XYZ file of C-alpha atoms in Angstrom:
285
model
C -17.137 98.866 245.638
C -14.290 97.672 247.825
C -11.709 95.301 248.349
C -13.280 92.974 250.925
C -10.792 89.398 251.611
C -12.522 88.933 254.998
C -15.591 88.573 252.977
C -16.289 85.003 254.836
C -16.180 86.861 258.153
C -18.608 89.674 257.278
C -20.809 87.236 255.726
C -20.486 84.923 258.702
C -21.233 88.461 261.206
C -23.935 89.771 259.138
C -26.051 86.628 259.504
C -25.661 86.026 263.127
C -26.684 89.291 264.043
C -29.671 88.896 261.324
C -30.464 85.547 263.676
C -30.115 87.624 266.773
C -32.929 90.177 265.871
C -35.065 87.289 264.509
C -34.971 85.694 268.012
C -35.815 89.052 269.640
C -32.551 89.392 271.328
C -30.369 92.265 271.783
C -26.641 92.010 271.939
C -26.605 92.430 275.417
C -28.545 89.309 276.243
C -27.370 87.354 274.010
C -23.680 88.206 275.492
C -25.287 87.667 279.023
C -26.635 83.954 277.642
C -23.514 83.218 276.307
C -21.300 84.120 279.540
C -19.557 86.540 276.980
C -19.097 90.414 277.628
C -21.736 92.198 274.833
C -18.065 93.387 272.880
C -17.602 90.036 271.978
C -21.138 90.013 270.255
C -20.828 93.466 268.678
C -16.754 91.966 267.024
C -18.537 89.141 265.914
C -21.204 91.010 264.109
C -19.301 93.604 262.757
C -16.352 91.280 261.763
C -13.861 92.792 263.803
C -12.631 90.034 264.688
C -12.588 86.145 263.974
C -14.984 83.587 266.002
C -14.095 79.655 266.566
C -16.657 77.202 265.450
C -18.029 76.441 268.948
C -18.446 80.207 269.353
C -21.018 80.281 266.073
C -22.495 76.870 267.672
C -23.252 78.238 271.009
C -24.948 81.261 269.476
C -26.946 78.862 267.254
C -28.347 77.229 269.826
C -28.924 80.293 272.229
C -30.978 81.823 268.336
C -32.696 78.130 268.586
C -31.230 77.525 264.878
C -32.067 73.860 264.177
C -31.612 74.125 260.433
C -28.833 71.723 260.218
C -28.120 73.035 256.413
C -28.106 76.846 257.838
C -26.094 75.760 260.861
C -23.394 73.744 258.723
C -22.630 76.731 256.509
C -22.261 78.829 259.291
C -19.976 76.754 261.009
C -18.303 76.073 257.943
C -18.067 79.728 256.970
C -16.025 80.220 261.270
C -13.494 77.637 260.230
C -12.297 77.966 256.641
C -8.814 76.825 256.924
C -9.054 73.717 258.627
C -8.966 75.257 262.674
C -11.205 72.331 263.453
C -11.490 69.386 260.945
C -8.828 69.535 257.878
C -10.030 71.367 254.861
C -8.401 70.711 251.874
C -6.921 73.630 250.466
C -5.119 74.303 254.192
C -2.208 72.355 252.551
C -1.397 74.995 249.919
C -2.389 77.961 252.500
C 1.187 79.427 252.235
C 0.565 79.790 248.554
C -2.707 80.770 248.385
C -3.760 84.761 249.026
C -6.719 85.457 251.958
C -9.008 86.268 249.315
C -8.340 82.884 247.176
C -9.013 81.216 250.250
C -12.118 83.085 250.402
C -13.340 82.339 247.353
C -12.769 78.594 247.751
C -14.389 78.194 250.797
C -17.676 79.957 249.362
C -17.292 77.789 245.856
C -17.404 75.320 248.341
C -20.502 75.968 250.278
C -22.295 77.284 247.523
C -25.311 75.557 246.713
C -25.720 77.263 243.356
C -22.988 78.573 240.957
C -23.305 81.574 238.282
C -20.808 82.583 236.077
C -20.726 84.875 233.057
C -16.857 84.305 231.199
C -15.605 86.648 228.200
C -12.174 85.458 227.754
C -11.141 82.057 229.541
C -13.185 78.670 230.023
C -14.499 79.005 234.270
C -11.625 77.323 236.343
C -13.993 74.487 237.784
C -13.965 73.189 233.871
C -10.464 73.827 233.238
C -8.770 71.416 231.860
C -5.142 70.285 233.363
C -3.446 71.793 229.901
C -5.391 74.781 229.844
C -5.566 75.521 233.781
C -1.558 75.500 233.381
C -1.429 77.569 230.217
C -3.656 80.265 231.641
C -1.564 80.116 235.165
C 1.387 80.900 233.338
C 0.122 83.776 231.287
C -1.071 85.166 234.660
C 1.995 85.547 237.040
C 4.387 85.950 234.363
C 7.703 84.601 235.612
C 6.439 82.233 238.449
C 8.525 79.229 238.628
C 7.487 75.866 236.844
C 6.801 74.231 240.510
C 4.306 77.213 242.075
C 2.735 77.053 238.369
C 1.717 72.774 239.380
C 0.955 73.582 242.496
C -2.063 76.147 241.523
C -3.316 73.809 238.934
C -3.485 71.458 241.514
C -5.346 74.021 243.711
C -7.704 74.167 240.130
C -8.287 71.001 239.729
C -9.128 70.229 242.937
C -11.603 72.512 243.334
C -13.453 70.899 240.342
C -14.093 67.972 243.091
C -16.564 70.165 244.067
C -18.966 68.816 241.093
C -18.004 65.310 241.963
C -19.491 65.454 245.536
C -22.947 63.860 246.687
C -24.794 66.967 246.496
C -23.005 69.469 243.983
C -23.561 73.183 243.639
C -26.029 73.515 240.234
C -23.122 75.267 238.142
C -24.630 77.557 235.327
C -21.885 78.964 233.054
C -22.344 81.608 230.240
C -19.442 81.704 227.818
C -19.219 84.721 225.015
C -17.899 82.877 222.075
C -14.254 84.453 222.037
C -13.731 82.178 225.161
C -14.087 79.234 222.754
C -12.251 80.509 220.100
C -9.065 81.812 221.915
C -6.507 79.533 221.846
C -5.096 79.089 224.822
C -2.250 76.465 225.456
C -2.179 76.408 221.484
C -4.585 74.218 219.281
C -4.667 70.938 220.910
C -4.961 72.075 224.465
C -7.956 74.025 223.413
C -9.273 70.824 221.193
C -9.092 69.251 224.746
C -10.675 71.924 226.640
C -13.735 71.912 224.164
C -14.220 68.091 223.938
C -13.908 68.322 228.170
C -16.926 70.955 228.110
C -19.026 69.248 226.257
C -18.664 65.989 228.259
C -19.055 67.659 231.400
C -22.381 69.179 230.573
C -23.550 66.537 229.210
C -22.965 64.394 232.401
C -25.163 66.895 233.714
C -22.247 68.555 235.895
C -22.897 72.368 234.382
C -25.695 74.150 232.553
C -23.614 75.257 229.798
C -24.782 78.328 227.473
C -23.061 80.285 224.627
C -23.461 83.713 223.781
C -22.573 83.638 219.954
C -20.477 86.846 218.039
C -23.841 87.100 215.957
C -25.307 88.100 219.094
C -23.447 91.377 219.157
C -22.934 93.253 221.919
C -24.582 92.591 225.130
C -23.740 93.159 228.965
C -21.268 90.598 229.485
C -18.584 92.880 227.652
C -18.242 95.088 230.708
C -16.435 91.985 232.415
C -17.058 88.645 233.593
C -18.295 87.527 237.350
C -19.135 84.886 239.423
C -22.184 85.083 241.394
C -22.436 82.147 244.458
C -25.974 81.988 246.141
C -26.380 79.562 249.398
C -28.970 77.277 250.994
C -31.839 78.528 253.470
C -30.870 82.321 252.730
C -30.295 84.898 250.220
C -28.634 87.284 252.694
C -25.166 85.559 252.150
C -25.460 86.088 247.973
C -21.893 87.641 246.970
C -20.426 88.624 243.123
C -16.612 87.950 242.475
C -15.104 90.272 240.452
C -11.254 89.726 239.370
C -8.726 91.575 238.717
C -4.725 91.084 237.599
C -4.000 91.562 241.558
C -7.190 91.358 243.216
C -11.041 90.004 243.727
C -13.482 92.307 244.566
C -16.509 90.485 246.817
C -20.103 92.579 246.036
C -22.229 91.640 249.124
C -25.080 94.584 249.189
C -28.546 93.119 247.925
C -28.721 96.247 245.222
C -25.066 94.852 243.922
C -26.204 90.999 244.122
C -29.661 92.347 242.042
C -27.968 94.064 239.154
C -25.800 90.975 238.632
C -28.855 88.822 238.526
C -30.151 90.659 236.398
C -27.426 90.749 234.303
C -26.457 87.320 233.851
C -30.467 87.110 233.641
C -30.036 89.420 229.978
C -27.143 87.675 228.797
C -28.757 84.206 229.215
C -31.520 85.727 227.165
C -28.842 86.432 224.008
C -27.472 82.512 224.266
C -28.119 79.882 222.774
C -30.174 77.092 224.218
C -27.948 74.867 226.053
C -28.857 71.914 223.447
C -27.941 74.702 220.498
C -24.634 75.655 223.026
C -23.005 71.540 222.871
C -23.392 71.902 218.966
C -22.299 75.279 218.634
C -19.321 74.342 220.654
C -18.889 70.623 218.985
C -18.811 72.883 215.438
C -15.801 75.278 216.845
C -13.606 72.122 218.030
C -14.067 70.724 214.839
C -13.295 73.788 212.552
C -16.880 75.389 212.031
């Protein structure tokens, strides 16, 4: 396991050159098609360096790609800070670390959302009160105005569930998450009222993983797991740290974290029994 920010651009590299064999082209030709000298294809596709948007089109097009879905991510995936058509989170890019930006770009594409959380409520159904009270636990000693400024990075990335065509979220919470009282009593009254709302609109599939369970794998840490439309090859697992994410990309990683929020989904409650469960612990059960 390493420490991999430019996960976007290895992603991005890793797919292009999967297109490239799939059209029966070697790097060579492709370069020659392109009017490019074959280095440029071999940076590309080993992410040594970054490629523009009309770059990733051209070699689309040259791979006969006419998957519009496939071809948006891609695109999407060249240009993640706004270097051609403003993306949102480019406003707060001086506050925000590569590998935050990273992880909201692929929250963003994501078509389908996993995550398995053993100590705070998932930050796409944070609540305003609770998003600031775990911000400030995090980076002790950060002033008041960098604190508002990430829980507006938070809370805007919850517009992700508000979109047309939202990413099918599936969270699995152990129960200390809903018993930890973060922000004190009535920002966590607030957070649990705001979870069971939200799945209820139909915005997460929410599931509970109660102490009578005992143990099970989610103690060794919590993850999130993004999958993406038209190919499995661009699967990744988020791991984070107090100063760092850690991006899993190899298919044997992405398998054994299936399969792991697979067993722990096995040891929850129902997601009917989950909204009572967690109805019971806001009101004193």
């Amino acid at each position: 396991m390493q420490h991999r920010p430019a996960v976007r651009r290895r992603k991005l590299g890793s797919e292009l050159r999967r297109l490239r064999v799939h059209a029966d082209l070697t790097s060579g030709e492709a370069a020659r098609r392109a009017g490019w000298n074959q280095s440029k294809v071999s940076r590309i596709e080993t992410a040594r360096s970054g490629v523009k948007a009309d770059d990733v089109r051209l070699l689309l097009d040259l791979y006969q790609v006419d998957d519009e879905s496939l071809r948006d991510l891609l695109v999407a995936l060249a240009e993640p800070d706004g270097a051609s058509g403003h993306r949102w989170w480019h406003d707060y890019r001086q506050l925000l670390p590569p590998a935050y930006r990273d992880f909201i770009c692929l929250e963003e594409q994501a078509n389908r959302v996993r995550t398995l959380e053993t100590v705070v409520v998932p930050g796409l159904l944070q609540t305003p009160g609770y998003a600031r009270a775990v911000t400030r636990a995090s980076v002790v000693g950060l002033p008041e105005a960098e604190v508002e400024r990430l829980v507006e990075v938070r809370l805007a990335r919850q517009e992700v569930l508000r979109r047309a065509a939202p990413p099918r979220l599936e969270a699995v919470l152990d129960e200390a998450v809903l018993r930890r009282p973060v922000g004190g009593a009535a920002v966590l009254a607030g957070q649990l009222d705001h979870l069971v709302e939200t799945a209820r609109r139909g915005l997460v599939r929410l599931r509970v993983v109660p102490f009578s369970a005992g143990e099970h794998i989610g103690l060794t840490g919590p993850f999130v797991l993004f999958s993406f439309p038209k190919t499995d090859d661009l699967d990744v697992v988020v791991l984070d740290d107090l100063t760092s994410s850690l991006y899993l990309e190899g298919k044997p990683e992405v398998k054994a974290y299936l399969d792991a929020f697979t067993s722990v989904e096995e040891q929850a409650l129902s997601p009917e029994d989950s909204l009572d469960f967690i109805a019971g612990v806001r009101h004193g059960a």
